[in-house]
PDB file of C-alpha atoms in Angstrom:
ATOM      1  CA  UNK A   1      -9.002  13.115 -19.568  1.00 77.00           C
ATOM      2  CA  UNK A   2      -6.151  11.432 -17.729  1.00 75.00           C
ATOM      3  CA  UNK A   3      -7.637  10.324 -14.745  1.00 73.00           C
ATOM      4  CA  UNK A   4     -10.438   8.819 -17.227  1.00 73.00           C
ATOM      5  CA  UNK A   5      -7.582   6.763 -18.466  1.00 75.00           C
ATOM      6  CA  UNK A   6      -7.022   5.432 -15.445  1.00 74.00           C
ATOM      7  CA  UNK A   7     -10.439   4.893 -14.365  1.00 72.00           C
ATOM      8  CA  UNK A   8     -10.375   7.274 -11.305  1.00 73.00           C
ATOM      9  CA  UNK A   9     -14.392   7.584 -10.782  1.00 72.00           C
ATOM     10  CA  UNK A  10     -16.170  10.750 -11.318  1.00 71.00           C
ATOM     11  CA  UNK A  11     -16.822  11.508  -8.044  1.00 69.00           C
ATOM     12  CA  UNK A  12     -13.218  11.444  -6.966  1.00 66.00           C
ATOM     13  CA  UNK A  13     -12.699  14.184  -9.766  1.00 65.00           C
ATOM     14  CA  UNK A  14     -14.026  17.690  -8.088  1.00 69.00           C
ATOM     15  CA  UNK A  15     -10.568  18.034  -6.599  1.00 71.00           C
ATOM     16  CA  UNK A  16      -8.461  16.174  -9.450  1.00 72.00           C
ATOM     17  CA  UNK A  17      -8.024  18.364 -11.963  1.00 76.00           C
ATOM     18  CA  UNK A  18      -6.522  21.958 -12.683  1.00 82.00           C
ATOM     19  CA  UNK A  19      -2.695  22.328 -12.737  1.00 87.00           C
ATOM     20  CA  UNK A  20      -0.518  20.747 -10.355  1.00 86.00           C
ATOM     21  CA  UNK A  21       3.334  22.045  -9.454  1.00 91.00           C
ATOM     22  CA  UNK A  22       5.907  19.412  -7.623  1.00 90.00           C
ATOM     23  CA  UNK A  23       8.952  20.735  -5.789  1.00 92.00           C
ATOM     24  CA  UNK A  24      11.311  17.617  -5.429  1.00 92.00           C
ATOM     25  CA  UNK A  25      14.198  18.654  -3.475  1.00 93.00           C
ATOM     26  CA  UNK A  26      16.979  17.175  -1.154  1.00 95.00           C
ATOM     27  CA  UNK A  27      14.207  13.726  -0.580  1.00 96.00           C
ATOM     28  CA  UNK A  28      11.546  15.907   0.397  1.00 96.00           C
ATOM     29  CA  UNK A  29       8.243  16.638  -2.429  1.00 94.00           C
ATOM     30  CA  UNK A  30       5.202  19.283  -2.385  1.00 94.00           C
ATOM     31  CA  UNK A  31       3.219  20.443  -4.595  1.00 91.00           C
ATOM     32  CA  UNK A  32       0.531  23.224  -5.505  1.00 94.00           C
ATOM     33  CA  UNK A  33      -2.576  22.793  -7.106  1.00 91.00           C
ATOM     34  CA  UNK A  34      -4.226  25.408  -9.145  1.00 92.00           C
ATOM     35  CA  UNK A  35      -8.218  25.080 -10.855  1.00 90.00           C
ATOM     36  CA  UNK A  36     -10.514  27.032 -11.676  1.00 89.00           C
ATOM     37  CA  UNK A  37     -12.936  26.113  -8.644  1.00 87.00           C
ATOM     38  CA  UNK A  38     -12.334  26.346  -5.082  1.00 88.00           C
ATOM     39  CA  UNK A  39     -10.066  23.282  -3.750  1.00 88.00           C
ATOM     40  CA  UNK A  40     -10.152  22.215  -0.344  1.00 87.00           C
ATOM     41  CA  UNK A  41      -6.062  20.624  -0.069  1.00 85.00           C
ATOM     42  CA  UNK A  42      -4.406  22.585  -2.751  1.00 92.00           C
ATOM     43  CA  UNK A  43      -0.652  22.586  -1.432  1.00 91.00           C
ATOM     44  CA  UNK A  44       0.573  18.430  -0.329  1.00 89.00           C
ATOM     45  CA  UNK A  45       4.151  17.067   1.224  1.00 92.00           C
ATOM     46  CA  UNK A  46       5.927  14.408   2.323  1.00 93.00           C
ATOM     47  CA  UNK A  47       8.997  12.799   1.355  1.00 95.00           C
ATOM     48  CA  UNK A  48       9.987  10.818  -0.994  1.00 96.00           C
ATOM     49  CA  UNK A  49      12.876   7.717  -1.234  1.00 97.00           C
ATOM     50  CA  UNK A  50      14.960   6.564  -4.727  1.00 97.00           C
ATOM     51  CA  UNK A  51      16.948   3.960  -5.192  1.00 97.00           C
ATOM     52  CA  UNK A  52      18.239   3.420  -8.641  1.00 97.00           C
ATOM     53  CA  UNK A  53      15.657   3.948 -10.931  1.00 97.00           C
ATOM     54  CA  UNK A  54      12.678   3.168  -8.380  1.00 98.00           C
ATOM     55  CA  UNK A  55      11.281   5.981  -6.519  1.00 97.00           C
ATOM     56  CA  UNK A  56       8.267   6.156  -3.710  1.00 97.00           C
ATOM     57  CA  UNK A  57       6.352   9.172  -2.656  1.00 95.00           C
ATOM     58  CA  UNK A  58       5.278   8.262   1.383  1.00 93.00           C
ATOM     59  CA  UNK A  59       2.322  10.514   1.759  1.00 85.00           C
ATOM     60  CA  UNK A  60       1.009  12.292   4.908  1.00 78.00           C
ATOM     61  CA  UNK A  61      -2.130   9.911   6.783  1.00 75.00           C
ATOM     62  CA  UNK A  62      -2.548   6.992   6.495  1.00 71.00           C
ATOM     63  CA  UNK A  63      -1.812   6.222   2.573  1.00 79.00           C
ATOM     64  CA  UNK A  64       0.269   3.806   1.671  1.00 88.00           C
ATOM     65  CA  UNK A  65       3.777   4.820  -0.482  1.00 93.00           C
ATOM     66  CA  UNK A  66       2.963   5.572  -3.818  1.00 94.00           C
ATOM     67  CA  UNK A  67       5.562   4.112  -6.230  1.00 97.00           C
ATOM     68  CA  UNK A  68       7.244   4.442  -9.427  1.00 97.00           C
ATOM     69  CA  UNK A  69      10.030   3.682 -12.013  1.00 97.00           C
ATOM     70  CA  UNK A  70      11.908   6.569 -13.291  1.00 97.00           C
ATOM     71  CA  UNK A  71      13.773   7.876 -16.202  1.00 96.00           C
ATOM     72  CA  UNK A  72      14.563  11.062 -18.304  1.00 95.00           C
ATOM     73  CA  UNK A  73      14.023  11.886 -21.631  1.00 94.00           C
ATOM     74  CA  UNK A  74      15.976  12.851 -24.445  1.00 94.00           C
ATOM     75  CA  UNK A  75      14.594  16.625 -24.088  1.00 93.00           C
ATOM     76  CA  UNK A  76      15.542  16.143 -19.722  1.00 92.00           C
ATOM     77  CA  UNK A  77      11.429  15.934 -18.650  1.00 93.00           C
ATOM     78  CA  UNK A  78      11.036  13.342 -16.045  1.00 94.00           C
ATOM     79  CA  UNK A  79       8.850  10.357 -17.012  1.00 96.00           C
ATOM     80  CA  UNK A  80       7.642   8.224 -13.864  1.00 96.00           C
ATOM     81  CA  UNK A  81       5.349   4.686 -14.723  1.00 96.00           C
ATOM     82  CA  UNK A  82       2.987   4.010 -11.853  1.00 94.00           C
ATOM     83  CA  UNK A  83       3.961   0.757 -10.432  1.00 96.00           C
ATOM     84  CA  UNK A  84       0.904  -1.975  -9.802  1.00 93.00           C
ATOM     85  CA  UNK A  85       0.568  -0.814  -6.070  1.00 91.00           C
ATOM     86  CA  UNK A  86       0.259   3.197  -7.168  1.00 91.00           C
ATOM     87  CA  UNK A  87      -2.965   4.299  -6.940  1.00 86.00           C
ATOM     88  CA  UNK A  88      -5.078   5.461  -9.808  1.00 84.00           C
ATOM     89  CA  UNK A  89      -4.960   9.126  -8.469  1.00 82.00           C
ATOM     90  CA  UNK A  90      -1.556   9.185  -8.692  1.00 86.00           C
ATOM     91  CA  UNK A  91      -0.772   7.688 -11.267  1.00 88.00           C
ATOM     92  CA  UNK A  92      -3.156   9.725 -13.405  1.00 85.00           C
ATOM     93  CA  UNK A  93      -1.612  13.022 -12.063  1.00 84.00           C
ATOM     94  CA  UNK A  94       2.532  12.000 -11.632  1.00 89.00           C
ATOM     95  CA  UNK A  95       2.787   9.712 -14.453  1.00 89.00           C
ATOM     96  CA  UNK A  96      -0.059   9.990 -17.383  1.00 85.00           C
ATOM     97  CA  UNK A  97       2.582  13.076 -19.163  1.00 86.00           C
ATOM     98  CA  UNK A  98       6.178  13.243 -18.860  1.00 90.00           C
ATOM     99  CA  UNK A  99       7.193  16.128 -16.145  1.00 89.00           C
ATOM    100  CA  UNK A 100       9.333  19.659 -17.294  1.00 88.00           C
ATOM    101  CA  UNK A 101      11.795  19.698 -15.208  1.00 85.00           C
ATOM    102  CA  UNK A 102      12.888  23.340 -13.975  1.00 84.00           C
ATOM    103  CA  UNK A 103      16.061  23.805 -12.395  1.00 76.00           C
TER     104      UNK A 103
END
């Protein structure tokens, strides 16, 4: 539903579902993904840059930076809002729901 809400084409859904666990630490990000089917790339990592309320995730290969603004909810969860330059896929994965922060 999150992918559909931001118009990610159905042919891109094969790898774009399941549970993502993101780790952000000292300028480095990584994620692991689990799903009920085999995944070609269940992990990835890169660098992120924070400038005020703006965060850019730098991705491997030839992808453009994925850019968001961020706030912290009253319950401590991280809320990302995708900027127009962000791909619909990353908007769905990172900004569809508040992210639970685990210390």
